[in-house]
Amino acid sequence: MYSIGFTSLLVIILCWKAYKLMKNKRNSGNFQEVDDELIIMLNEGEANG
Amino acid sequence: MAKQAVQLTKKNRTKFRFQKLKMCKKCNRYSVLKDHHCPTCGSTFVELDSLIKSIVRNKLFNEACLILILVCIGIVGAPTVKTLYYSLIAGLVFCLLYVVLTFFYFKSENFIQLKLLLRSDLSKIKSGIHYDTVLAEEEARDNMLSMAYEKYREIGDFILNDAIKLRQVKLLNDMILRSDMELEIEGLVPSGYDPDFVTYTLEAIKINRSLVTKKCIGYFVQFKEEVIRDFGMDSLITVAGTALRMKLYIMEFSEFIEEYLDYFPKERVLRLCSILHANPDINWGSLGDKTKSLVSVKYNYDPDFKRFVS
């Protein structure tokens, strides 16, 4: 009983970790997008001149 | 003020602009300059790539510690020797799978961490760049033109406003420009008319005609009247002449070229004729007709134009 409980706990942690990693992988775009986003954020509210 | 002869170093080039960001861990300040050491505390800057990797590594290390503690508790709490061995094997298999999993997704974790860091530290990055601007201003005031320009050049990759562009232009106008310098025009085109920019562009064209791009020609077309008023027609003839560099520019700015065609030197007319002659399938419109009539009137007996005169 103890072994089953312990193994189940480890499997749950592993599944949760895999889910989180896969979710992050799905949400990750490309570095060019991050680069463009940074430039937009830095120049927000910047008046020309 | 007499122009200064200076030596400019090559621009710091990276695949992505964020890779130029670095951080002083002691001052907790970002910088985009080429310096390797923080000007305030003297400690070495940490590049963003290394910073992200160390954050992800620390995160993984903390998780690994928690997992080991959990596995240890599981082993210690085992009621029998058999379950102790079972827990030990299960713990080891779990640790192995955990390491494989995180290793497999390490790149996307780095990416997510980078995104989070750039968002959370945006105000710090902004204030860091502002501090870099202050340093550049101080150097410009102290007449250290090349150093100030190089700083503004790096800042200009991140801050795209006219103020930064025009500060670079002003510094460039105080330098003696040479062909071995890494000059640019495209990135310095301001949104409004600026005589300093026009002065710099005309000077840079003399050194390297290939610096003139579509954006730059478009600027001269847009502010044609102001340029004629302040710099005379010769400047526009020069720019229109540089537009003959590429077939695409001729097609895009055919009206502009046509306007100044009569004033082109022979070499430029020859260049235009060769492009028109090499591309007979393209409809050049009135530019083609005007070039033909110019050649027949002005260069009809010139041997260089013999192949264009039918």
Short mmCIF file of C-alpha atoms in Angstrom, two decimals:
data_model
loop_
_atom_site.label_atom_id
_atom_site.label_comp_id
_atom_site.label_asym_id
_atom_site.label_seq_id
_atom_site.Cartn_x
_atom_site.Cartn_y
_atom_site.Cartn_z
CA MET A 1 0.00 0.00 0.00
CA TYR A 2 2.84 2.38 0.96
CA SER A 3 4.69 1.61 -2.29
CA ILE A 4 1.60 2.24 -4.42
CA GLY A 5 0.95 5.56 -2.65
CA PHE A 6 4.57 6.69 -3.01
CA THR A 7 4.77 5.67 -6.68
CA SER A 8 1.45 7.38 -7.43
CA LEU A 9 2.75 10.59 -5.85
CA LEU A 10 5.89 10.48 -8.00
CA VAL A 11 3.88 9.76 -11.15
CA ILE A 12 1.53 12.68 -10.40
CA ILE A 13 4.51 15.03 -9.93
CA LEU A 14 6.07 13.79 -13.17
CA CYS A 15 2.80 14.22 -15.10
CA TRP A 16 2.30 17.70 -13.69
CA LYS A 17 5.88 18.65 -14.66
CA ALA A 18 5.45 17.22 -18.18
CA TYR A 19 2.18 19.13 -18.58
CA LYS A 20 3.83 22.39 -17.48
CA LEU A 21 6.80 21.89 -19.82
CA MET A 22 4.57 21.05 -22.78
CA LYS A 23 2.38 24.06 -22.06
CA ASN A 24 5.47 26.29 -22.03
CA LYS A 25 6.69 24.71 -25.26
CA ARG A 26 3.31 25.41 -26.90
CA ASN A 27 3.39 29.03 -25.71
CA SER A 28 6.93 29.67 -26.85
CA GLY A 29 7.23 31.50 -30.16
CA ASN A 30 10.40 32.54 -31.90
CA PHE A 31 13.16 34.84 -30.70
CA GLN A 32 12.43 37.39 -33.43
CA GLU A 33 8.99 37.96 -31.90
CA VAL A 34 10.55 38.55 -28.47
CA ASP A 35 13.02 40.95 -30.05
CA ASP A 36 10.28 42.93 -31.79
CA GLU A 37 8.16 42.94 -28.64
CA LEU A 38 11.05 44.33 -26.62
CA ILE A 39 11.61 47.18 -29.10
CA ILE A 40 7.89 48.00 -29.09
CA MET A 41 7.76 47.99 -25.28
CA LEU A 42 10.89 50.17 -25.02
CA ASN A 43 9.54 52.69 -27.50
CA GLU A 44 6.02 52.86 -26.10
CA GLY A 45 5.18 56.42 -25.19
CA GLU A 46 8.38 57.71 -26.78
CA ALA A 47 7.60 60.88 -28.66
CA ASN A 48 9.54 61.52 -31.84
CA GLY A 49 11.69 64.61 -31.75
CA MET B 1 34.17 74.07 -35.11
CA ALA B 2 36.71 72.14 -37.18
CA LYS B 3 35.85 68.56 -37.97
CA GLN B 4 37.69 65.89 -36.01
CA ALA B 5 39.53 62.93 -37.49
CA VAL B 6 38.38 59.91 -35.50
CA GLN B 7 38.59 56.14 -35.57
CA LEU B 8 35.32 54.26 -35.20
CA THR B 9 35.21 50.67 -34.04
CA LYS B 10 32.93 48.10 -35.68
CA LYS B 11 29.36 47.88 -34.50
CA ASN B 12 28.50 45.12 -32.08
CA ARG B 13 26.41 42.72 -34.16
CA THR B 14 24.18 40.00 -32.72
CA LYS B 15 21.49 37.83 -34.27
CA PHE B 16 18.83 39.41 -32.05
CA ARG B 17 18.92 42.82 -30.42
CA PHE B 18 18.09 41.54 -26.93
CA GLN B 19 21.40 39.64 -27.02
CA LYS B 20 23.14 43.01 -26.65
CA LEU B 21 21.54 43.52 -23.26
CA LYS B 22 23.80 42.88 -20.31
CA MET B 23 23.42 43.32 -16.61
CA CYS B 24 25.57 44.43 -13.72
CA LYS B 25 24.50 42.10 -10.91
CA LYS B 26 26.01 44.39 -8.28
CA CYS B 27 24.23 47.59 -9.39
CA ASN B 28 21.24 45.64 -10.72
CA ARG B 29 21.46 47.79 -13.86
CA TYR B 30 21.13 46.89 -17.53
CA SER B 31 23.26 48.29 -20.33
CA VAL B 32 23.34 48.01 -24.11
CA LEU B 33 26.83 49.42 -24.56
CA LYS B 34 29.88 47.50 -25.69
CA ASP B 35 31.70 47.95 -22.37
CA HIS B 36 32.52 44.74 -20.54
CA HIS B 37 32.69 46.37 -17.12
CA CYS B 38 30.12 48.45 -15.26
CA PRO B 39 31.22 52.12 -15.29
CA THR B 40 29.74 52.61 -11.79
CA CYS B 41 31.12 49.67 -9.79
CA GLY B 42 33.67 48.15 -12.18
CA SER B 43 32.26 44.62 -11.98
CA THR B 44 31.88 42.53 -15.13
CA PHE B 45 28.58 42.70 -16.99
CA VAL B 46 26.67 39.44 -17.36
CA GLU B 47 25.18 38.90 -20.81
CA LEU B 48 21.45 38.24 -21.02
CA ASP B 49 21.95 34.74 -22.46
CA SER B 50 24.10 33.71 -19.49
CA LEU B 51 21.71 35.42 -17.09
CA ILE B 52 18.74 33.45 -18.45
CA LYS B 53 20.67 30.19 -18.38
CA SER B 54 21.70 30.76 -14.78
CA ILE B 55 18.10 31.60 -13.76
CA VAL B 56 16.79 28.41 -15.42
CA ARG B 57 19.63 26.37 -13.88
CA ASN B 58 18.88 27.76 -10.41
CA LYS B 59 15.19 27.00 -10.86
CA LEU B 60 15.98 23.43 -11.88
CA PHE B 61 18.44 23.03 -9.02
CA ASN B 62 15.80 24.11 -6.49
CA GLU B 63 13.29 21.69 -8.01
CA ALA B 64 15.89 18.91 -7.97
CA CYS B 65 16.57 19.58 -4.26
CA LEU B 66 12.85 19.36 -3.43
CA ILE B 67 12.52 16.12 -5.39
CA LEU B 68 15.52 14.58 -3.64
CA ILE B 69 14.09 15.56 -0.25
CA LEU B 70 10.77 13.97 -1.23
CA VAL B 71 12.44 10.78 -2.43
CA CYS B 72 14.56 10.65 0.74
CA ILE B 73 11.47 11.08 2.92
CA GLY B 74 9.83 8.28 0.94
CA ILE B 75 12.80 6.01 1.48
CA VAL B 76 13.25 6.85 5.16
CA GLY B 77 9.52 6.43 5.84
CA ALA B 78 9.39 2.96 4.25
CA PRO B 79 7.90 0.49 6.81
CA THR B 80 9.78 -2.59 5.57
CA VAL B 81 13.14 -3.27 3.89
CA LYS B 82 11.31 -4.46 0.78
CA THR B 83 9.34 -1.20 0.44
CA LEU B 84 12.58 0.72 1.19
CA TYR B 85 14.24 -0.88 -1.85
CA TYR B 86 11.10 -0.38 -3.87
CA SER B 87 10.98 3.35 -2.92
CA LEU B 88 14.69 3.69 -3.71
CA ILE B 89 14.24 2.22 -7.21
CA ALA B 90 11.07 4.26 -7.84
CA GLY B 91 12.87 7.42 -6.65
CA LEU B 92 15.85 6.79 -8.92
CA VAL B 93 13.62 6.09 -11.95
CA PHE B 94 11.63 9.22 -11.14
CA CYS B 95 14.80 11.38 -10.88
CA LEU B 96 16.08 9.98 -14.16
CA LEU B 97 12.81 10.71 -15.99
CA TYR B 98 12.66 14.17 -14.44
CA VAL B 99 16.18 15.00 -15.67
CA VAL B 100 15.45 13.65 -19.19
CA LEU B 101 12.21 15.63 -19.34
CA THR B 102 13.75 18.94 -18.26
CA PHE B 103 16.74 18.42 -20.56
CA PHE B 104 14.39 17.79 -23.49
CA TYR B 105 12.49 21.04 -22.85
CA PHE B 106 15.46 23.15 -21.75
CA LYS B 107 15.34 25.41 -24.85
CA SER B 108 11.66 26.30 -24.48
CA GLU B 109 12.20 26.89 -20.75
CA ASN B 110 14.98 29.34 -21.62
CA PHE B 111 12.67 31.07 -24.05
CA ILE B 112 9.83 31.41 -21.53
CA GLN B 113 12.26 32.68 -18.90
CA LEU B 114 13.64 35.27 -21.36
CA LYS B 115 10.14 36.50 -22.14
CA LEU B 116 9.27 36.75 -18.45
CA LEU B 117 12.52 38.51 -17.58
CA LEU B 118 12.20 41.09 -20.36
CA ARG B 119 8.65 41.87 -19.25
CA SER B 120 9.35 42.02 -15.54
CA ASP B 121 12.59 44.01 -15.91
CA LEU B 122 11.31 46.41 -18.57
CA SER B 123 11.53 49.48 -16.34
CA LYS B 124 15.04 48.46 -15.25
CA ILE B 125 16.07 48.03 -18.90
CA LYS B 126 14.59 51.45 -19.73
CA SER B 127 16.43 53.15 -16.88
CA GLY B 128 19.63 51.31 -17.84
CA ILE B 129 19.40 52.61 -21.41
CA HIS B 130 18.65 56.07 -20.04
CA TYR B 131 21.84 55.88 -17.98
CA ASP B 132 23.74 54.81 -21.13
CA THR B 133 22.36 57.93 -22.85
CA VAL B 134 23.60 60.09 -19.98
CA LEU B 135 27.09 58.57 -20.39
CA ALA B 136 26.98 59.26 -24.14
CA GLU B 137 25.86 62.85 -23.51
CA GLU B 138 28.74 63.40 -21.10
CA GLU B 139 31.23 62.14 -23.66
CA ALA B 140 29.70 64.32 -26.37
CA ARG B 141 30.03 67.32 -24.05
CA ASP B 142 33.68 66.41 -23.39
CA ASN B 143 34.24 66.34 -27.18
CA MET B 144 34.93 62.59 -27.22
CA LEU B 145 33.00 62.29 -30.46
CA SER B 146 33.77 58.74 -31.52
CA MET B 147 33.04 57.26 -28.09
CA ALA B 148 29.81 59.24 -27.76
CA TYR B 149 28.72 58.25 -31.28
CA GLU B 150 29.45 54.57 -30.69
CA LYS B 151 27.33 54.69 -27.54
CA TYR B 152 24.44 56.40 -29.33
CA ARG B 153 24.76 53.87 -32.16
CA GLU B 154 24.20 50.99 -29.75
CA ILE B 155 21.36 52.82 -27.95
CA GLY B 156 19.81 53.60 -31.36
CA ASP B 157 19.25 49.89 -31.92
CA PHE B 158 16.77 49.92 -29.04
CA ILE B 159 15.41 53.45 -28.89
CA LEU B 160 14.04 54.43 -32.26
CA ASN B 161 13.16 58.08 -31.67
CA ASP B 162 14.36 61.11 -33.60
CA ALA B 163 16.30 62.53 -30.65
CA ILE B 164 18.77 59.61 -30.63
CA LYS B 165 19.04 59.61 -34.43
CA LEU B 166 19.74 63.34 -34.60
CA ARG B 167 22.34 63.19 -31.83
CA GLN B 168 24.19 60.59 -33.91
CA VAL B 169 23.84 62.74 -37.02
CA LYS B 170 25.19 65.82 -35.21
CA LEU B 171 28.21 63.87 -33.95
CA LEU B 172 28.84 62.43 -37.43
CA ASN B 173 28.70 65.95 -38.87
CA ASP B 174 31.54 66.94 -36.53
CA MET B 175 33.73 64.06 -37.77
CA ILE B 176 35.74 63.66 -40.94
CA LEU B 177 33.95 60.79 -42.65
CA ARG B 178 36.08 58.15 -44.34
CA SER B 179 35.32 55.11 -46.47
CA ASP B 180 36.76 52.72 -43.85
CA MET B 181 34.13 53.85 -41.33
CA GLU B 182 31.05 51.73 -40.82
CA LEU B 183 28.52 54.40 -41.78
CA GLU B 184 24.76 54.11 -42.16
CA ILE B 185 21.95 56.30 -43.41
CA GLU B 186 18.88 54.05 -43.33
CA GLY B 187 18.74 53.80 -39.53
CA LEU B 188 19.18 57.54 -39.07
CA VAL B 189 16.33 58.78 -41.27
CA PRO B 190 14.23 61.04 -39.01
CA SER B 191 10.46 61.43 -39.23
CA GLY B 192 10.60 65.14 -40.02
CA TYR B 193 12.82 67.46 -42.02
CA ASP B 194 16.23 68.01 -40.48
CA PRO B 195 19.04 69.99 -42.18
CA ASP B 196 21.73 68.15 -40.15
CA PHE B 197 20.54 64.83 -41.51
CA VAL B 198 20.57 66.15 -45.07
CA THR B 199 24.12 67.51 -44.56
CA TYR B 200 25.28 64.12 -43.25
CA THR B 201 23.55 62.17 -46.05
CA LEU B 202 25.07 64.32 -48.78
CA GLU B 203 28.50 63.85 -47.19
CA ALA B 204 28.01 60.09 -46.78
CA ILE B 205 26.86 59.71 -50.41
CA LYS B 206 30.20 61.14 -51.55
CA ILE B 207 31.94 58.31 -49.67
CA ASN B 208 29.63 55.40 -50.32
CA ARG B 209 26.71 55.65 -52.70
CA SER B 210 25.40 52.24 -51.68
CA LEU B 211 24.36 53.64 -48.28
CA VAL B 212 21.38 55.28 -49.95
CA THR B 213 18.31 53.10 -49.68
CA LYS B 214 14.65 53.35 -50.60
CA LYS B 215 13.80 54.96 -47.25
CA CYS B 216 16.48 57.60 -47.73
CA ILE B 217 15.41 58.48 -51.29
CA GLY B 218 11.80 58.58 -50.07
CA TYR B 219 12.87 61.12 -47.42
CA PHE B 220 14.43 63.40 -50.04
CA VAL B 221 11.35 63.09 -52.24
CA GLN B 222 9.11 63.96 -49.29
CA PHE B 223 11.13 67.02 -48.25
CA LYS B 224 12.16 68.09 -51.77
CA GLU B 225 11.20 71.74 -51.31
CA GLU B 226 13.00 72.15 -47.99
CA VAL B 227 16.14 70.49 -49.37
CA ILE B 228 16.17 72.78 -52.43
CA ARG B 229 15.65 75.80 -50.18
CA ASP B 230 18.53 74.93 -47.81
CA PHE B 231 20.94 72.95 -50.00
CA GLY B 232 20.14 73.84 -53.60
CA MET B 233 19.13 71.66 -56.48
CA ASP B 234 22.53 69.95 -56.82
CA SER B 235 21.83 67.93 -53.69
CA LEU B 236 18.63 66.50 -55.16
CA ILE B 237 20.41 65.78 -58.46
CA THR B 238 22.96 63.77 -56.46
CA VAL B 239 20.27 61.80 -54.62
CA ALA B 240 18.29 61.20 -57.83
CA GLY B 241 21.55 60.00 -59.39
CA THR B 242 22.09 57.50 -56.57
CA ALA B 243 18.57 56.16 -57.16
CA LEU B 244 19.94 54.72 -60.43
CA ARG B 245 21.87 52.20 -58.36
CA MET B 246 19.09 49.62 -58.56
CA LYS B 247 16.39 48.77 -61.06
CA LEU B 248 13.79 48.67 -58.28
CA TYR B 249 14.64 52.20 -57.14
CA ILE B 250 14.31 53.47 -60.72
CA MET B 251 10.86 51.92 -60.97
CA GLU B 252 9.83 53.26 -57.55
CA PHE B 253 11.17 56.80 -58.03
CA SER B 254 10.83 57.20 -61.80
CA GLU B 255 9.05 60.56 -61.47
CA PHE B 256 11.74 61.91 -59.15
CA ILE B 257 14.51 60.74 -61.50
CA GLU B 258 12.69 62.18 -64.50
CA GLU B 259 12.51 65.57 -62.81
CA TYR B 260 16.29 65.84 -62.58
CA LEU B 261 17.25 63.77 -65.64
CA ASP B 262 18.30 66.82 -67.67
CA TYR B 263 20.88 67.74 -65.02
CA PHE B 264 22.49 64.30 -64.67
CA PRO B 265 26.16 63.96 -65.58
CA LYS B 266 26.95 61.81 -68.60
CA GLU B 267 28.02 58.83 -66.49
CA ARG B 268 24.62 58.71 -64.72
CA VAL B 269 22.69 58.99 -68.00
CA LEU B 270 24.81 56.18 -69.36
CA ARG B 271 23.97 54.07 -66.32
CA LEU B 272 20.24 54.77 -66.74
CA CYS B 273 20.41 53.94 -70.44
CA SER B 274 22.13 50.61 -69.78
CA ILE B 275 19.47 49.62 -67.23
CA LEU B 276 16.60 50.63 -69.53
CA HIS B 277 18.27 48.89 -72.46
CA ALA B 278 18.88 45.69 -70.45
CA ASN B 279 15.20 45.54 -69.40
CA PRO B 280 13.11 46.23 -72.49
CA ASP B 281 10.16 44.21 -71.13
CA ILE B 282 9.56 46.62 -68.25
CA ASN B 283 7.23 49.51 -68.85
CA TRP B 284 9.36 52.51 -67.87
CA GLY B 285 6.60 54.97 -68.81
CA SER B 286 7.52 58.55 -69.46
CA LEU B 287 11.02 58.03 -67.97
CA GLY B 288 11.91 55.75 -70.90
CA ASP B 289 10.64 58.27 -73.46
CA LYS B 290 12.36 61.19 -71.77
CA THR B 291 15.66 59.30 -71.58
CA LYS B 292 15.43 58.45 -75.27
CA SER B 293 14.77 62.05 -76.24
CA LEU B 294 17.57 63.29 -73.95
CA VAL B 295 20.03 60.89 -75.54
CA SER B 296 18.97 61.84 -79.06
CA VAL B 297 19.30 65.56 -78.29
CA LYS B 298 22.39 65.60 -76.07
CA TYR B 299 24.37 62.43 -76.81
CA ASN B 300 23.34 61.52 -80.35
CA TYR B 301 26.90 61.58 -81.65
CA ASP B 302 28.57 60.34 -78.48
CA PRO B 303 30.25 56.95 -79.14
CA ASP B 304 29.42 55.76 -75.61
CA PHE B 305 25.71 56.05 -76.42
CA LYS B 306 25.98 54.53 -79.88
CA ARG B 307 24.32 51.25 -78.83
CA PHE B 308 21.33 53.10 -77.36
CA VAL B 309 20.68 55.32 -80.37
CA SER B 310 18.58 53.54 -82.95
#
